[in-house]
PDB file of C-alpha atoms and ligand atoms in Angstrom:
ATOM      1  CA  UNK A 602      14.880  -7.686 -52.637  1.00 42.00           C
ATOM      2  CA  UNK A 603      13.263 -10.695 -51.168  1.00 45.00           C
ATOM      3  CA  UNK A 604      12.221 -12.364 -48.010  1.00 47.00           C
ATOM      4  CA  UNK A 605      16.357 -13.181 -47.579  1.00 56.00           C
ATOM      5  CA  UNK A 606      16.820  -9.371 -47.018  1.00 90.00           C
ATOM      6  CA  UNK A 607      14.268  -9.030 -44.101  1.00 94.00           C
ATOM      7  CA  UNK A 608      15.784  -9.303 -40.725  1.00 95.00           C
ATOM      8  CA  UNK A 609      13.941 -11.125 -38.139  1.00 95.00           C
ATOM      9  CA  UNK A 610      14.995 -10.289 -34.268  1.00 95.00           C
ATOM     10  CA  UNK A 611      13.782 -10.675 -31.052  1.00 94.00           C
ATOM     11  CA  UNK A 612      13.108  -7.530 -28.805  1.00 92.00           C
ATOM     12  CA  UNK A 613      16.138  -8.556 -26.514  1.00 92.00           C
ATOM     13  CA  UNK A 614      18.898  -8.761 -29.976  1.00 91.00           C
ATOM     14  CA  UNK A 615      18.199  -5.200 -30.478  1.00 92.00           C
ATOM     15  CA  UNK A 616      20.520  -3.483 -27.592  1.00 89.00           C
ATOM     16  CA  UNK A 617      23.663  -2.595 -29.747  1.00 86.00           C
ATOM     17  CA  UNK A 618      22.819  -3.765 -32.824  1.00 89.00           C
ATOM     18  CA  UNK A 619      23.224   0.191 -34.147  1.00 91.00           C
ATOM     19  CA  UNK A 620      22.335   1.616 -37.426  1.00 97.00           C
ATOM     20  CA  UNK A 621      19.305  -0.742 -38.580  1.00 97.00           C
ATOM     21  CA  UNK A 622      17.250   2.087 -39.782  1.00 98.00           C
ATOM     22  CA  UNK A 623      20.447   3.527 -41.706  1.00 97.00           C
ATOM     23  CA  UNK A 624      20.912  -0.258 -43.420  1.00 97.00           C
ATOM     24  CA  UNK A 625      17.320   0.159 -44.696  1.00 97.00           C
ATOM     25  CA  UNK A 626      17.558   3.530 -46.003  1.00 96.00           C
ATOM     26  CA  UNK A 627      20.765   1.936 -48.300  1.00 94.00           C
ATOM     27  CA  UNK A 628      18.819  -0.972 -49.268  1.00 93.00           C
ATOM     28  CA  UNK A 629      21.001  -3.314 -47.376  1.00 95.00           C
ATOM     29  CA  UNK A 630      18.689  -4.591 -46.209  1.00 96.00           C
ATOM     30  CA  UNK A 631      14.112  -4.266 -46.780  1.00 95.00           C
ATOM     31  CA  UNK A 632      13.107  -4.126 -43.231  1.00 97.00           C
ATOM     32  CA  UNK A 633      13.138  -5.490 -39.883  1.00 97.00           C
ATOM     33  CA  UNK A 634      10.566  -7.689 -38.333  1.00 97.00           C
ATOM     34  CA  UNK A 635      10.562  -7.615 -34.713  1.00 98.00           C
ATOM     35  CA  UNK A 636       9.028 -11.022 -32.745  1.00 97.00           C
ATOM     36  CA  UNK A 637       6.527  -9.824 -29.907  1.00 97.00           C
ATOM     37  CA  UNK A 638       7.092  -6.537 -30.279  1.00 97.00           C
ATOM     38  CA  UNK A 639       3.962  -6.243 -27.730  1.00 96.00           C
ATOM     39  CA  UNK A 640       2.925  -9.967 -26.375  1.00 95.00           C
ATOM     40  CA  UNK A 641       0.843 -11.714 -28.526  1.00 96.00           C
ATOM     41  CA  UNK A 642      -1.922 -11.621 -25.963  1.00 96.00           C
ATOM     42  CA  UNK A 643      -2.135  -7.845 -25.480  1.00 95.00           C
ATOM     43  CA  UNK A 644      -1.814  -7.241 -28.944  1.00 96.00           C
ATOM     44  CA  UNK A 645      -4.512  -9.795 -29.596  1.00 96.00           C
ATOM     45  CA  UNK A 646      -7.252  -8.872 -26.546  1.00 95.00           C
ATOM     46  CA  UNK A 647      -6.910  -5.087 -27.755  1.00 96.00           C
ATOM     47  CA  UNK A 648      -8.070  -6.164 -31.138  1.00 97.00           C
ATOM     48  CA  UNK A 649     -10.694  -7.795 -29.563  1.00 97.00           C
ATOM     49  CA  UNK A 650     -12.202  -5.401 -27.583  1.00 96.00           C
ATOM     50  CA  UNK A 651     -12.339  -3.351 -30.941  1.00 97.00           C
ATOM     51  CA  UNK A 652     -13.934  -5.987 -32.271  1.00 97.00           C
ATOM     52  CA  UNK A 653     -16.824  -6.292 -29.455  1.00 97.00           C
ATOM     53  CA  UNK A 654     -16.634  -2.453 -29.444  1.00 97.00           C
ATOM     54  CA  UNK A 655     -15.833  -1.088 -32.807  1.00 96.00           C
ATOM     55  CA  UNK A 656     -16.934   2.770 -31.641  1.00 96.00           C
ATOM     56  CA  UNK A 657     -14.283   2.359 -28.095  1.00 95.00           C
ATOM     57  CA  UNK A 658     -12.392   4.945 -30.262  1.00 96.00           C
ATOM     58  CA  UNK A 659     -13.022   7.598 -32.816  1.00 97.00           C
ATOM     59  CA  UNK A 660     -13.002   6.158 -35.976  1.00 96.00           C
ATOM     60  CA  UNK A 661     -13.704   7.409 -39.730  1.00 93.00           C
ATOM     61  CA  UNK A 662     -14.756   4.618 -42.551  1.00 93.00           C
ATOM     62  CA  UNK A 663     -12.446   4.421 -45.578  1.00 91.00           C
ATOM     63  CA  UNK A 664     -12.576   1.870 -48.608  1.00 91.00           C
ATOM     64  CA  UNK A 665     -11.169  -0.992 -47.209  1.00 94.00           C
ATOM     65  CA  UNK A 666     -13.222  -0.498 -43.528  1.00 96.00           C
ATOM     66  CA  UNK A 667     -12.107   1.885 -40.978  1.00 96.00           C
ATOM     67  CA  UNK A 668      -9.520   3.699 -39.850  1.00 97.00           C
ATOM     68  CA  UNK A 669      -8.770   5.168 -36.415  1.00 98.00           C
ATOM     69  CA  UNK A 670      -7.054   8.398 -36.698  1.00 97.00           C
ATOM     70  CA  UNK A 671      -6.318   9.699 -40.299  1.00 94.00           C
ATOM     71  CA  UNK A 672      -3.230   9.612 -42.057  1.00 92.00           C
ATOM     72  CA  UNK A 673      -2.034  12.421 -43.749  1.00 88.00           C
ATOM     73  CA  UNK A 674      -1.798  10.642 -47.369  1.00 84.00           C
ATOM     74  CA  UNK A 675      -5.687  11.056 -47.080  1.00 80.00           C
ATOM     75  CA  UNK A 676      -5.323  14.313 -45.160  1.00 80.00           C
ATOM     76  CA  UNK A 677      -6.560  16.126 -48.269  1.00 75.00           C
ATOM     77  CA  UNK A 678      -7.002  20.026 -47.964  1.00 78.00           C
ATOM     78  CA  UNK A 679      -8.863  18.999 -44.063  1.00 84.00           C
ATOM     79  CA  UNK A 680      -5.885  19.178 -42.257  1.00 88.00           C
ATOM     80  CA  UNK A 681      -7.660  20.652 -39.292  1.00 91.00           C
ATOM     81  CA  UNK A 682      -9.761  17.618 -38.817  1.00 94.00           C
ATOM     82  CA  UNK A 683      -6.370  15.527 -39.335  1.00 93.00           C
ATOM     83  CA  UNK A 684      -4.692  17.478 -36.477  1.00 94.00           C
ATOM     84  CA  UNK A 685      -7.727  17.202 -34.251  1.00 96.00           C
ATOM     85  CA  UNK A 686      -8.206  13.817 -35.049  1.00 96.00           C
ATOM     86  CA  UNK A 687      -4.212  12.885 -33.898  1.00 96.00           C
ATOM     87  CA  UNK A 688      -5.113  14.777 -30.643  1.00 96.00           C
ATOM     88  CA  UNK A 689      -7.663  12.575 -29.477  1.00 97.00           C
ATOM     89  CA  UNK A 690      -5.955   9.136 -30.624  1.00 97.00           C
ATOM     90  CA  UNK A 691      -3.154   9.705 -28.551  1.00 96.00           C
ATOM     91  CA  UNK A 692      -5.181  10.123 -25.984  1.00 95.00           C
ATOM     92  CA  UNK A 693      -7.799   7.199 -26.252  1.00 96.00           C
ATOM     93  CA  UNK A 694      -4.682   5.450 -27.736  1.00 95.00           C
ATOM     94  CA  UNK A 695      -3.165   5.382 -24.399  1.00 93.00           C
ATOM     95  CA  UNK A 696      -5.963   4.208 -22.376  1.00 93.00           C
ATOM     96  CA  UNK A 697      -6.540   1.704 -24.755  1.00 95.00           C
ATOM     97  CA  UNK A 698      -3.534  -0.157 -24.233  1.00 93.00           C
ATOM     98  CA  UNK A 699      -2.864   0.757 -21.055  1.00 87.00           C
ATOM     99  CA  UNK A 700      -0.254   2.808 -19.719  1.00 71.00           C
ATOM    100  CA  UNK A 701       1.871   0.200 -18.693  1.00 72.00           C
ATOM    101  CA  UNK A 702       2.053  -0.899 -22.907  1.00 78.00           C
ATOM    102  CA  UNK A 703       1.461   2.741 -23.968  1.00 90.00           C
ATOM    103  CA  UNK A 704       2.201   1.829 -28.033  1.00 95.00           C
ATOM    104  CA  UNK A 705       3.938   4.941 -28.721  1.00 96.00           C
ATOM    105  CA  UNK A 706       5.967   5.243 -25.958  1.00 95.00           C
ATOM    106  CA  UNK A 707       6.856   1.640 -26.804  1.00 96.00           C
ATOM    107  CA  UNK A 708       7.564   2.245 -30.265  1.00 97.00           C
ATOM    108  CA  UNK A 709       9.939   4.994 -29.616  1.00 97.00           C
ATOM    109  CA  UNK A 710      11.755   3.376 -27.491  1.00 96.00           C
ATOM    110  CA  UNK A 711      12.525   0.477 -30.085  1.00 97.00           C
ATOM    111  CA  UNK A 712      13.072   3.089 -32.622  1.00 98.00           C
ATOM    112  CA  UNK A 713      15.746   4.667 -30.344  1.00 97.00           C
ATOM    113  CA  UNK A 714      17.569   1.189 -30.371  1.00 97.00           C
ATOM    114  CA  UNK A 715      18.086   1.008 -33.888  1.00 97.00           C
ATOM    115  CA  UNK A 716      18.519   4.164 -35.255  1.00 97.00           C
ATOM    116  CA  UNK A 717      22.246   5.138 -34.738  1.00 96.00           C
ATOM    117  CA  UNK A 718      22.312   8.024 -33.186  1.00 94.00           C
ATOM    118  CA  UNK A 719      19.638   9.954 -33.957  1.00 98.00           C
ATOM    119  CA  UNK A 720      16.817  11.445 -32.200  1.00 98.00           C
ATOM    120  CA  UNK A 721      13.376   9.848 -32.318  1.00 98.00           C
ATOM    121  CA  UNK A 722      10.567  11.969 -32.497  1.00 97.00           C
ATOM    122  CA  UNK A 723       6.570  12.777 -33.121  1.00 96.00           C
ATOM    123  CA  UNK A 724       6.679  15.816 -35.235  1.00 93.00           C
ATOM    124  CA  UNK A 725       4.249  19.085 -34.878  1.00 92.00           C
ATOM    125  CA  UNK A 726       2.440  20.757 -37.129  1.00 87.00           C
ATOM    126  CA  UNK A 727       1.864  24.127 -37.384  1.00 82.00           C
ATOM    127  CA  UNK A 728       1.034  25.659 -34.215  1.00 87.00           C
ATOM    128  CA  UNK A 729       2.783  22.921 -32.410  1.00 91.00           C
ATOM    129  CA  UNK A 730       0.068  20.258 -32.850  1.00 93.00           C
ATOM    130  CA  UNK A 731       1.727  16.930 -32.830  1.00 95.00           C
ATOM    131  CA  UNK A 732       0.915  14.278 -35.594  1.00 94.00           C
ATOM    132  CA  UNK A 733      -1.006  11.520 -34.989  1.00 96.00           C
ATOM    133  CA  UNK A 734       1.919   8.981 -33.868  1.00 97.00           C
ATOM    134  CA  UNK A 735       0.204   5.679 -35.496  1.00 98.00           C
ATOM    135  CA  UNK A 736      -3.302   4.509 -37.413  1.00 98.00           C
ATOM    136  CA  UNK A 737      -5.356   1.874 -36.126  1.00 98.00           C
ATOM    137  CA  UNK A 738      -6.221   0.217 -39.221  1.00 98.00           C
ATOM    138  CA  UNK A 739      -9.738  -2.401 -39.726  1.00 98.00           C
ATOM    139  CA  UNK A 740      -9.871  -4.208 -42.759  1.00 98.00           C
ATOM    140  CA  UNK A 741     -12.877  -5.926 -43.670  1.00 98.00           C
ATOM    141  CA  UNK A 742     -13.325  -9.564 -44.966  1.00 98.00           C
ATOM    142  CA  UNK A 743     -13.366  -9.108 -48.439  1.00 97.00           C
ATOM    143  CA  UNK A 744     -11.517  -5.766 -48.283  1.00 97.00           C
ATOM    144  CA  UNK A 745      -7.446  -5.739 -49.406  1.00 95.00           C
ATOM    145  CA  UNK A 746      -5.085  -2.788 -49.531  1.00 94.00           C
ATOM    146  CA  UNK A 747      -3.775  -2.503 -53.268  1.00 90.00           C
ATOM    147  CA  UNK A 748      -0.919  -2.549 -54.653  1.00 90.00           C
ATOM    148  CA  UNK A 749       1.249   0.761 -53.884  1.00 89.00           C
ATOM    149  CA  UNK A 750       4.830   1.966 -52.703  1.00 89.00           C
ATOM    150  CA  UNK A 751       4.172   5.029 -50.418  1.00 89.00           C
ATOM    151  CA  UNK A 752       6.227   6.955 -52.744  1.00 84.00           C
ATOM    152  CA  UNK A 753       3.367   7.711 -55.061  1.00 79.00           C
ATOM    153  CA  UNK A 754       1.115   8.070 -52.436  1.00 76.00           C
ATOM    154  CA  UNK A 755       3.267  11.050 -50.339  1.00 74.00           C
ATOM    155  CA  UNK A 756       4.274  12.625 -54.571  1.00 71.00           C
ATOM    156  CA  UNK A 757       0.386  12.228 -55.774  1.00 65.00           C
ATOM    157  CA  UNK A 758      -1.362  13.725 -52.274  1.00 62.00           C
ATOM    158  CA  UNK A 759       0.722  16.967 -52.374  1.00 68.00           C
ATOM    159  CA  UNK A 760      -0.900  18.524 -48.912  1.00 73.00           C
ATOM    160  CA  UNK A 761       0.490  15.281 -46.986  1.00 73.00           C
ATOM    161  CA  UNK A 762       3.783  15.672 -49.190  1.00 74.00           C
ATOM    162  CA  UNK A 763       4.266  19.072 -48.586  1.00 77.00           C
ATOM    163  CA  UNK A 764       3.857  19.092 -44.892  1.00 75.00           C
ATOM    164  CA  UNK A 765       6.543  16.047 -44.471  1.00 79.00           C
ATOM    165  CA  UNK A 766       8.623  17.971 -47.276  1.00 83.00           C
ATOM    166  CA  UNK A 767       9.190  20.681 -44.657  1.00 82.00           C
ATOM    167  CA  UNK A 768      10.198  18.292 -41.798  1.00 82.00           C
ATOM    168  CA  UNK A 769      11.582  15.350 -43.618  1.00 89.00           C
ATOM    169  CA  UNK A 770      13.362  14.423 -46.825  1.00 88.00           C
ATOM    170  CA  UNK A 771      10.123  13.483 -48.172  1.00 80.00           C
ATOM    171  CA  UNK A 772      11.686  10.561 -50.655  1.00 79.00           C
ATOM    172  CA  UNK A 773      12.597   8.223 -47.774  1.00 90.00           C
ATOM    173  CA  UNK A 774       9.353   6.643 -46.629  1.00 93.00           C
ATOM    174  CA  UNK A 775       9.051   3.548 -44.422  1.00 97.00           C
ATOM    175  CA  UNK A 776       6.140   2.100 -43.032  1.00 98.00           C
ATOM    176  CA  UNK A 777       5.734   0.213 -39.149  1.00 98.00           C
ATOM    177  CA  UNK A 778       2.697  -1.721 -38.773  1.00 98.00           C
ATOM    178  CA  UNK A 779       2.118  -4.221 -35.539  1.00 98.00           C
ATOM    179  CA  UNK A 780      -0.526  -7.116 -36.379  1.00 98.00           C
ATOM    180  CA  UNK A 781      -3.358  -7.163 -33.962  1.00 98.00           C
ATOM    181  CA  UNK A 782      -5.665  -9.129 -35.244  1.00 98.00           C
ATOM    182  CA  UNK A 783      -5.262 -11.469 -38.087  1.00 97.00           C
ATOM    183  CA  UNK A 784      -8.169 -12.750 -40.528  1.00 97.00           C
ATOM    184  CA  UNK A 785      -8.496 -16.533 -40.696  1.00 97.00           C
ATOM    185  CA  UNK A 786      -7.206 -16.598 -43.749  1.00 97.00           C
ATOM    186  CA  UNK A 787      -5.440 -13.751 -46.374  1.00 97.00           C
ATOM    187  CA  UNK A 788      -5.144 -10.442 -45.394  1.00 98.00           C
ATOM    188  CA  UNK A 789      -1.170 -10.635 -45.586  1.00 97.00           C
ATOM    189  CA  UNK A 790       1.469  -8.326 -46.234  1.00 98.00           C
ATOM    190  CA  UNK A 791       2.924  -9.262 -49.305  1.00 96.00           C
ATOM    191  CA  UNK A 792       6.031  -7.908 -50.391  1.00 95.00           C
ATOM    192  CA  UNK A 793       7.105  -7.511 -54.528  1.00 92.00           C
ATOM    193  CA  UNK A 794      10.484  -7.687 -56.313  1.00 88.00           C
ATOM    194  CA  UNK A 795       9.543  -4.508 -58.433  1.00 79.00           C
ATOM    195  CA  UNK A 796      11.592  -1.165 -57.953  1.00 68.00           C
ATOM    196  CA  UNK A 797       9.125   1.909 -58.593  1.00 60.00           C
ATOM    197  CA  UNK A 798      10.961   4.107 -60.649  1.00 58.00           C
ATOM    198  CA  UNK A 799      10.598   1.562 -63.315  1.00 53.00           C
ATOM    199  CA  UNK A 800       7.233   1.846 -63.204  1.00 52.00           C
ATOM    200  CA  UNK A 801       6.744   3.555 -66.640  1.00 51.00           C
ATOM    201  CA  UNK A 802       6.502   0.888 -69.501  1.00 45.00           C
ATOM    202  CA  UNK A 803       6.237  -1.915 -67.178  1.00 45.00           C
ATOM    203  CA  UNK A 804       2.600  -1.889 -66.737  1.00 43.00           C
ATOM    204  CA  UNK A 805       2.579  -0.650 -63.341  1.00 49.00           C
ATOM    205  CA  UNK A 806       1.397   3.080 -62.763  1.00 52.00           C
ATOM    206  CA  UNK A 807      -0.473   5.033 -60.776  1.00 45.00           C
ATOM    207  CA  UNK A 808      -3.288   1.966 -62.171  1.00 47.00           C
ATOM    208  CA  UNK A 809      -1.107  -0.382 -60.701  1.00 57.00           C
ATOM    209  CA  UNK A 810      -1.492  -3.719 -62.596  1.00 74.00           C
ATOM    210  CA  UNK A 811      -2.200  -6.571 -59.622  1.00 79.00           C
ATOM    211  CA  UNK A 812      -1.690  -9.141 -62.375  1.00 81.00           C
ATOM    212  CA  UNK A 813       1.579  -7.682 -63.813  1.00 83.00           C
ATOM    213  CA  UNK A 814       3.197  -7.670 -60.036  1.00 85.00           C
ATOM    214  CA  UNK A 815       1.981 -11.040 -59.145  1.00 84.00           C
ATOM    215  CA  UNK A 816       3.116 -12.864 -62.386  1.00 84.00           C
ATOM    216  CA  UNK A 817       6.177 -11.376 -63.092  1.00 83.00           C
ATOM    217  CA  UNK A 818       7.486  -9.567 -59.415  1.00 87.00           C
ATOM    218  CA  UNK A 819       7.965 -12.758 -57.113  1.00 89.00           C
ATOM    219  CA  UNK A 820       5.057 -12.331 -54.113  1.00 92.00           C
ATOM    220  CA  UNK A 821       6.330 -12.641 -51.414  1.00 94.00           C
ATOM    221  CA  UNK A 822       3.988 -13.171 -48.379  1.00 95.00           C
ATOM    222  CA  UNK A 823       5.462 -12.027 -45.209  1.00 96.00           C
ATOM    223  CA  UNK A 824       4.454 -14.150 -42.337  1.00 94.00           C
ATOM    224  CA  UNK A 825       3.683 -11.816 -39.101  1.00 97.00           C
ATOM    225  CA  UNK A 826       1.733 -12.640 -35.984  1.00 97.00           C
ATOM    226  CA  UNK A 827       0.014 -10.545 -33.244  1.00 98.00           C
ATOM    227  CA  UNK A 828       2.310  -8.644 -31.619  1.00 97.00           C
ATOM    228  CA  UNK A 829       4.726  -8.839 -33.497  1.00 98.00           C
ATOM    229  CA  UNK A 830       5.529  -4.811 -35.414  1.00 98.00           C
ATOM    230  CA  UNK A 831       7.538  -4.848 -39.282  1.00 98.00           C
ATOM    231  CA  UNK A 832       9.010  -2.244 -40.343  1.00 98.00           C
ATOM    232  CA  UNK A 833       9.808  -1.390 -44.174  1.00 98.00           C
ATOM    233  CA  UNK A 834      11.386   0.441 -47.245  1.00 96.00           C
ATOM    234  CA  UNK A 835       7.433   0.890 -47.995  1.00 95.00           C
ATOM    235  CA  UNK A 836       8.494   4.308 -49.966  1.00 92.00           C
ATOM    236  CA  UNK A 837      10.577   2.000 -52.510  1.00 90.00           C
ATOM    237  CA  UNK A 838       9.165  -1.426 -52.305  1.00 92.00           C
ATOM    238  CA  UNK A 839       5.856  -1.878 -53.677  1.00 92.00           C
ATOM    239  CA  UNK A 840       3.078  -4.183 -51.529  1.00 94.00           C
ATOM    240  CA  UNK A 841       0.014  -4.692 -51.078  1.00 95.00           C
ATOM    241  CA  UNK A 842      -2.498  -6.107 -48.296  1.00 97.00           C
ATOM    242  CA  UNK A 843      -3.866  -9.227 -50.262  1.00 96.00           C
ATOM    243  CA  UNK A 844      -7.861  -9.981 -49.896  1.00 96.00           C
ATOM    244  CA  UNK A 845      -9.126 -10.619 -45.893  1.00 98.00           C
ATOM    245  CA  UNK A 846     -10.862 -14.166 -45.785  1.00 98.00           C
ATOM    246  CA  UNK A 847     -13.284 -15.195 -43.960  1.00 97.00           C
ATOM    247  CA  UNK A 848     -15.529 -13.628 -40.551  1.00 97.00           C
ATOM    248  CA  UNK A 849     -12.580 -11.943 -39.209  1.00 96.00           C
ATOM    249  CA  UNK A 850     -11.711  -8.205 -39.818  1.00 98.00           C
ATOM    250  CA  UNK A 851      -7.712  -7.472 -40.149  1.00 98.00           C
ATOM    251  CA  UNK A 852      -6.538  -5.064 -37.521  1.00 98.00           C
ATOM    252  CA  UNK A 853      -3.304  -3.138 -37.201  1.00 98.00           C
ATOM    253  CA  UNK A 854      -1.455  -0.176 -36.093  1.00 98.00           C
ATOM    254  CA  UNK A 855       1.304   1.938 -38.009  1.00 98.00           C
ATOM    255  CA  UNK A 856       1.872   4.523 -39.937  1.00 97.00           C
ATOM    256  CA  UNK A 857       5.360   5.798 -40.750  1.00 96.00           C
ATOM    257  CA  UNK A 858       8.529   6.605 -40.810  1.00 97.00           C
ATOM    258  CA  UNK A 859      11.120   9.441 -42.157  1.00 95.00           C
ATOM    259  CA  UNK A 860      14.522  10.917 -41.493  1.00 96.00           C
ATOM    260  CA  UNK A 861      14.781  14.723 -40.833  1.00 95.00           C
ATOM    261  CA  UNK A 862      17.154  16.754 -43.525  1.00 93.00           C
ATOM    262  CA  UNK A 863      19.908  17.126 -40.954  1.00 94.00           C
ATOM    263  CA  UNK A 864      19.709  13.317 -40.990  1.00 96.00           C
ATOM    264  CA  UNK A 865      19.998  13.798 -36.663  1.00 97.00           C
ATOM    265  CA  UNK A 866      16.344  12.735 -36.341  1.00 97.00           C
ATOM    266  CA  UNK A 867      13.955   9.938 -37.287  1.00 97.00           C
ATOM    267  CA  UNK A 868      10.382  11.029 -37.217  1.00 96.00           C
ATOM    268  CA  UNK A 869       7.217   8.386 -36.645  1.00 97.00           C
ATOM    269  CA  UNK A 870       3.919   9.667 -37.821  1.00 95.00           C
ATOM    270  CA  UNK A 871       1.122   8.361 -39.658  1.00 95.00           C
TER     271      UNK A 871
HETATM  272  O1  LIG B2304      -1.138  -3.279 -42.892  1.00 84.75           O
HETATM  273  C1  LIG B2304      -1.270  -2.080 -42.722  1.00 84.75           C
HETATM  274  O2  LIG B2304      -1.691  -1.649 -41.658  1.00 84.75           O
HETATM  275  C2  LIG B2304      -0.875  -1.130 -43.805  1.00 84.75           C
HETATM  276  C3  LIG B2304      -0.096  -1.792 -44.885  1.00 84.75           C
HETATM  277  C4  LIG B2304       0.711  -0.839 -45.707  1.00 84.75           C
HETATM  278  O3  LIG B2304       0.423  -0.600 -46.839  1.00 84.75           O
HETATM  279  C5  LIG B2304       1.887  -0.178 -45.108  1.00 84.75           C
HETATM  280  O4  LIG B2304       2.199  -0.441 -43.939  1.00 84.75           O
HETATM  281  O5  LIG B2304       2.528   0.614 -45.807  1.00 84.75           O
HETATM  282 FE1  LIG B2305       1.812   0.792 -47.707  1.00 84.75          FE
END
């Protein structure tokens, strides 16, 4: 794994390029980073009116800052407030950017380009509730998002792993995140050469060892403007979100992604 193994397009490469999502899932290749996904300028004035407005939309705090819709890793046994919570993001979510750049509609329709044939959808939970489709999340100058491969998230939160586990094959994780703001300095996505089922007797657990990645798992930092969205084997590949410098908070939107067991469907949640 490696920066080599990250593809880098252009929204306009992506008609016919087929099964990207199915050469991530067989570790051809890490991910895909897609150039103004949303133009730079959008995705940068939306994190600035959060910025001037932090309480526009409904927003819970969390270690690192806040987070704008919850995602079902910290779901916990509250699952009501999860589903209630997706309701109203998609709503605010779509006046927020507009409907003209509604994210999700946006996001599905890139999906649909690169996922072979399969179906791209927002799955429901039960009573037909969708999930929330994406997180806003704020991180704070000083804050970082430690090291972790979403694997040992969905396997240690079992609510969150048990609701994809009845969708989704719940051991093929990736995450999508679009930049909208970024700090002046850190507060990058950096990517490690360590595969997680090694984890035992390497130093890296559940009490993942920051010092143990970074000396011996080549960093690698992945460079990724406003606007633009990556998308990654974030189940396999651990990463972390190294420390926000400076005045400026990080802000971005994802959450993730999973194939349904009849492999005929991709599903986008967060
Ligand atoms: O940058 C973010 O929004 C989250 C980073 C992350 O850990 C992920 O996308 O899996
Ligand atoms: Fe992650």
């Amino acid at each position: 794994m490696g920066t080599s193994k990250l593809l880098e397009l252009n929204p306009q490469d992506l008609d016919g390029c087929g099964d990207i999502m199915g050469s991530i899932r067989n570790r051809q290749i890490d991910g895909i980073l897609i150039k103004d996904f949303i133009s730079p300028d959008i995705a940068l004035s939306r994190g600035e009116s959060l910025m001037e407005n932090p309480s526009l939309m409904r927003s819970s705090s969390c270690p690192y800052g806040r987070i704008y819709a919850r995602t079902i890793i910290g779901m916990g046994n509250q699952s009501e407030q999860y589903f209630e919570d997706a309701q109203v993001f998609r709503t605010e979510c779509e006046r927020f950017f507009g409907s003209q750049k509604n994210f999700e509609t946006h996001l599905a329709q890139l999906l649909a380009k690169i996922a072979g044939d399969r179906k791209i959808s927002l799955p429901l939970g039960p009573g037909g509730t969708p999930y929330s489709p994406a997180t806003i999340r704020w991180v704070d100058p000083g804050g970082t998002i430690a090291p972790h491969c979403e694997k040992i998230y969905f396997k240690a939160g079992a609510a969150a792993f048990e609701l994809i586990n009845q969708i989704a094959v719940a051991d093929t994780i990736f995450s999508f995140f679009m930049v909208m703001t970024k700090p002046e300095a850190g507060g990058e996505l950096v990517l490690y050469d360590f595969n997680w089922q090694n984890q035992n007797g390497n130093g890296v657990g559940k009490q993942t060892n920051t010092k143990y990645l970074e000396s011996h798992c080549n960093p690698t930092p992945i460079p990724i403007s406003e606007g633009d969205l990556i998308i990654f084997n974030a189940g396999q590949i651990w990463h972390q979100i190294s420390e926000v410098k400076g005045t400026m908070p990080r802000i971005t939107i994802g959450g993730f992604i999973s194939f349904s067991k009849d492999d005929k469907t991709l599903y986008y949640f967060s």
